[in-house]
XYZ file of C-alpha atoms in Angstrom:
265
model
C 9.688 -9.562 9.457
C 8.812 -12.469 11.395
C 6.003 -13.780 12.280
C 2.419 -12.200 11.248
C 1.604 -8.245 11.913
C -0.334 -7.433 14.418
C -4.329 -6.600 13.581
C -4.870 -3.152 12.382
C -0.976 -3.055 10.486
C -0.639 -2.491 6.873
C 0.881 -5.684 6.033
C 0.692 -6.218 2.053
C 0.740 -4.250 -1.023
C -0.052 -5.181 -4.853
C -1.043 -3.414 -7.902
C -3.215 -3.968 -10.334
C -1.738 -2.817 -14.208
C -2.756 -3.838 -17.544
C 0.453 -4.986 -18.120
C 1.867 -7.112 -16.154
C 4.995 -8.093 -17.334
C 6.343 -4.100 -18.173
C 5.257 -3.276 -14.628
C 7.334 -6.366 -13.594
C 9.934 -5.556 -15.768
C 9.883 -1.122 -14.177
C 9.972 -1.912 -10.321
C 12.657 -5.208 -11.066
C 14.776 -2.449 -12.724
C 13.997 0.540 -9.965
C 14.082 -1.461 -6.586
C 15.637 -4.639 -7.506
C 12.689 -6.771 -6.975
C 12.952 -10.099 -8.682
C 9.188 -11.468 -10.024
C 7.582 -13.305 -12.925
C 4.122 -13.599 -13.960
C 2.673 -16.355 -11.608
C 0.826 -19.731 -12.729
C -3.104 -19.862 -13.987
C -4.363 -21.377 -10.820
C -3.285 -18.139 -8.913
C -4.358 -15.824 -12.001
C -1.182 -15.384 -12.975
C -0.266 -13.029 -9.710
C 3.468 -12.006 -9.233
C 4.449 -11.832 -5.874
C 7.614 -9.686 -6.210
C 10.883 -10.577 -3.515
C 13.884 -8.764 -2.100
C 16.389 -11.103 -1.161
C 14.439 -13.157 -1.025
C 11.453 -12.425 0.890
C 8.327 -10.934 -0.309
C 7.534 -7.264 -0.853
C 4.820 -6.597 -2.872
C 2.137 -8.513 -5.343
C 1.220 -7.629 -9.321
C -1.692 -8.559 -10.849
C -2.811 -8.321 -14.157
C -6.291 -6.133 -14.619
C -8.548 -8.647 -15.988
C -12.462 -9.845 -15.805
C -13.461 -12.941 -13.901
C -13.404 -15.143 -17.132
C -9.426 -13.434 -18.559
C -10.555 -10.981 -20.603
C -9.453 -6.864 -20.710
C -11.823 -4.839 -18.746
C -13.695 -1.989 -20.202
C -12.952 0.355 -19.547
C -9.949 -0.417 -17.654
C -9.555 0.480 -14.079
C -7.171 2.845 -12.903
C -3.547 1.277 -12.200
C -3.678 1.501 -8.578
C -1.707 -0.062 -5.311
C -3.789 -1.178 -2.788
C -2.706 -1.201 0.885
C -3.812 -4.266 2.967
C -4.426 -4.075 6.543
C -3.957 -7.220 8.745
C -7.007 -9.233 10.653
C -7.177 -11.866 12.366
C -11.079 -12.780 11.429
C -11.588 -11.040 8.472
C -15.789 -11.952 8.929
C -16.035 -9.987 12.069
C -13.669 -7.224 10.551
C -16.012 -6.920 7.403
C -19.568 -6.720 9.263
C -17.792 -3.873 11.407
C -16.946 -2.171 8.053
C -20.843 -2.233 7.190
C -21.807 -1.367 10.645
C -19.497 1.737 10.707
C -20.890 2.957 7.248
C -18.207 1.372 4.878
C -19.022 -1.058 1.990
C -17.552 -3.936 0.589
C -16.005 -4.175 -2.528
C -14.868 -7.900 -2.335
C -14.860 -10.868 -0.314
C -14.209 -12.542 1.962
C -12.445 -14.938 -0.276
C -10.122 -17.568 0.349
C -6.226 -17.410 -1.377
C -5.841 -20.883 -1.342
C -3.892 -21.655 2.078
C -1.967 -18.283 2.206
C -4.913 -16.583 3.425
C -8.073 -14.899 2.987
C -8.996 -11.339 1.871
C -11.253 -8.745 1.383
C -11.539 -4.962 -0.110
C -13.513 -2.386 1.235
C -14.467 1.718 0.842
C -14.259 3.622 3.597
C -16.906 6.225 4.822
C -14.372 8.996 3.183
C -14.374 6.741 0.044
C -10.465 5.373 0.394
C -10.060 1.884 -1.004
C -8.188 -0.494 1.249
C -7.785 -4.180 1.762
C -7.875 -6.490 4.485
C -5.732 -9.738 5.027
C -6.055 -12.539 7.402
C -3.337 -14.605 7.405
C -2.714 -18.220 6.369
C 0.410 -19.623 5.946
C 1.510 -16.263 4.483
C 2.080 -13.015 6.455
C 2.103 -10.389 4.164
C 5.631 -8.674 3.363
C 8.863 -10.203 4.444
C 11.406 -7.870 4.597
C 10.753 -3.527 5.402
C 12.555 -1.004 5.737
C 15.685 -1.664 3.569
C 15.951 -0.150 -0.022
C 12.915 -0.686 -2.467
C 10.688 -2.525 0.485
C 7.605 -0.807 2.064
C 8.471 1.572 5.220
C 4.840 3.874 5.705
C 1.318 3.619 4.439
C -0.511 6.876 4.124
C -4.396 7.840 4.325
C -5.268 10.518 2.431
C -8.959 11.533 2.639
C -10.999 14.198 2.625
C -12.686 13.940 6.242
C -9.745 13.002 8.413
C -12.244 12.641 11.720
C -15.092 10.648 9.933
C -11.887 7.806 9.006
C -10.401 8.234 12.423
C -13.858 7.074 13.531
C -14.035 4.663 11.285
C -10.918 2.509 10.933
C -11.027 2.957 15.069
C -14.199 1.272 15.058
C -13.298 -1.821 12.801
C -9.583 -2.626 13.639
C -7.617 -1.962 17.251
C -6.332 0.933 15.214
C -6.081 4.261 17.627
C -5.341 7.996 16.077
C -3.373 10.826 17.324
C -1.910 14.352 16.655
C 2.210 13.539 15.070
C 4.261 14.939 17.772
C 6.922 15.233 14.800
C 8.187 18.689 15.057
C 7.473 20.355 11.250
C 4.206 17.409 11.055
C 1.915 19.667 12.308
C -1.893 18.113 11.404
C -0.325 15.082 10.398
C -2.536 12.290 12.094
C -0.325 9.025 13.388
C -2.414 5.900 13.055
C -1.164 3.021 16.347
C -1.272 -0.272 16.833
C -0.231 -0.883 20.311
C 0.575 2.832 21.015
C 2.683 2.573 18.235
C 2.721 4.267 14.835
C 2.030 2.135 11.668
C 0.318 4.414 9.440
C -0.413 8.812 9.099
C -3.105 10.289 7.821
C -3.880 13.510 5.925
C -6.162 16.199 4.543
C -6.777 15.878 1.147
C -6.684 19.217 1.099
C -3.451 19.852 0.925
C -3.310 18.060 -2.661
C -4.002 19.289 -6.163
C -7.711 19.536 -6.770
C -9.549 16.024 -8.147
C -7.225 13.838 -5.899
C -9.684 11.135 -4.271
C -9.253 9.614 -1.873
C -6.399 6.967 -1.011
C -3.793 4.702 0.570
C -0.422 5.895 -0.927
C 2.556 3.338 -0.271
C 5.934 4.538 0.757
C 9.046 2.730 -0.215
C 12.356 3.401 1.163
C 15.374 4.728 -0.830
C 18.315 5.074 -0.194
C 18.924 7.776 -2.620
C 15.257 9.525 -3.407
C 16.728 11.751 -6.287
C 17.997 8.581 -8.096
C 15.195 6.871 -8.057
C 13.312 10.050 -8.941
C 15.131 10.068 -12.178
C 15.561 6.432 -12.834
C 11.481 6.646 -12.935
C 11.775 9.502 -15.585
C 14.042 7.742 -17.522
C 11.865 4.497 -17.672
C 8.751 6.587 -18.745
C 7.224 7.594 -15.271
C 6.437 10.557 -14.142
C 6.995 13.486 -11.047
C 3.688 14.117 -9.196
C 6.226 15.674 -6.029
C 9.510 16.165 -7.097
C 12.011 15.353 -4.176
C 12.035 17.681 -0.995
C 12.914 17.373 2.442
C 10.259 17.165 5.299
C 10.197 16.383 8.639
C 10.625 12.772 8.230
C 13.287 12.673 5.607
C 13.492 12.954 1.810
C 10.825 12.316 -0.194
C 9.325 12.300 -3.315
C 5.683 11.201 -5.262
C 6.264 9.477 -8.360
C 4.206 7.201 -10.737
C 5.146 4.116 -12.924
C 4.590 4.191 -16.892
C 1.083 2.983 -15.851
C 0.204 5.436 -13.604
C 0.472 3.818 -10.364
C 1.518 6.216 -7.641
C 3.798 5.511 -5.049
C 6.341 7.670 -2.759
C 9.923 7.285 -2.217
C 11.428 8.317 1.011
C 14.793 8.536 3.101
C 13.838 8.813 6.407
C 15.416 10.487 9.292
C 13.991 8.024 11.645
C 12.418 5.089 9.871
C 9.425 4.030 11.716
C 8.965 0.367 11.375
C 5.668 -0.581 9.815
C 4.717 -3.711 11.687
């Protein structure tokens, strides 16, 4: 990637563990990411590279003053969409019945931020940029290729995320994808959404990352063997092969090998 992503793109992606280095230490050995716990002015945040180039962040879960939360919050990744005045982006998230969890804050020059709820009650974040884009590199083994809504009222968030990005919806014309919903950016596809009904009761809401492999089964294992777990074991779809997995903490990602990658940005 070059170059910021255009308004309404997923552009970022971090989780937030309780322990930072061991989740530094799982996706180094899984996707080759290289990353070390960053310095006290940024809170100690990792921002994790490929080659080079940025991929995702990892944060530490921790109170404004350092100290464990309790209870401790779910190890989650959060998907951040881009803006280019995240303001006017967050007072169109109130107006169209979301809320705001956070911000807007500044990240020192790189940027500034914000997380919100949608109507459906999907946590996602929003990024305008500074002097940093978001990720650097998609696409290629262990970087982020799709970003997936999953949420209970699919034409509430259509709606919604319509009315507070230049974000458009429509049917997937993928044969096999049938009521898979395609979110554009320019008439072109950057995110899907689904029912959550198609998932294991309890599911909430949620953005689910998608990283590509190159060999889904092998990472599939490798996660087993480094203490994760299977939440879809590996199976072919319309757009490739795929699995759900989840790190020793619990964060839940998907794996895929797609038939046609579709470039995020």
């Amino acid at each position: 990637m070059n170059g910021p992503y255009k308004p309404g793109t997923p552009c970022w992606i971090d989780l937030m563990v309780p322990d930072q280095q061991a989740a530094l230490d799982f996706y180094s050995d899984l996707f080759g990411w290289q990353g070390e716990i960053g310095p006290p002015e940024t809170g100690g945040y990792s921002v994790c590279t490929l080659k080079g180039k940025p991929v995702a962040g990892i944060m530490r879960a921790s109170n404004p003053d350092g100290s464990p939360p309790d209870p401790m919050p779910p190890t989650v990744w959060t998907t951040y969409l881009s803006t280019d005045g995240i303001d006017a982006t967050l007072k169109a998230v109130t107006d169209a019945g979301g809320s705001i969890m956070m911000g807007p804050m500044d990240v020192m020059e790189l940027g500034r931020m914000g997380v919100i709820t949608d109507p459906t009650g999907a946590v996602v974040g929003l990024w305008q940029p500074g002097t940093f884009d978001g990720a650097g590199i998609v696409n290629e083994h262990g970087a982020l290729i799709w970003s997936e809504l999953s949420t209970g009222d699919t034409d509430a968030a259509a709606r919604f995320y319509s009315a507070v990005l230049p974000i458009s919806t429509a049917p997937s014309a993928m044969p096999g994808a049938e009521g898979y919903t395609e979110l554009k950016v320019g008439g072109r596809a950057v995110a899907g959404m689904m029912d959550l009904s198609t998932m294991p009761d309890g599911v909430p809401p949620h953005w689910l990352p998608y990283f590509h492999a190159d060999d889904v089964d092998s990472i599939q294992a490798a996660t087993v063997r480094a203490g994760g777990s299977v939440k879809a074991p590996a199976f072919d779809m319309a757009a490739g092969r795929m699995a759900v997995l989840a790190d020793p903490q619990g964060g839940t990602f998907a794996v895929i090998t797609a038939s046609s990658p579709e470039q995020p940005a």
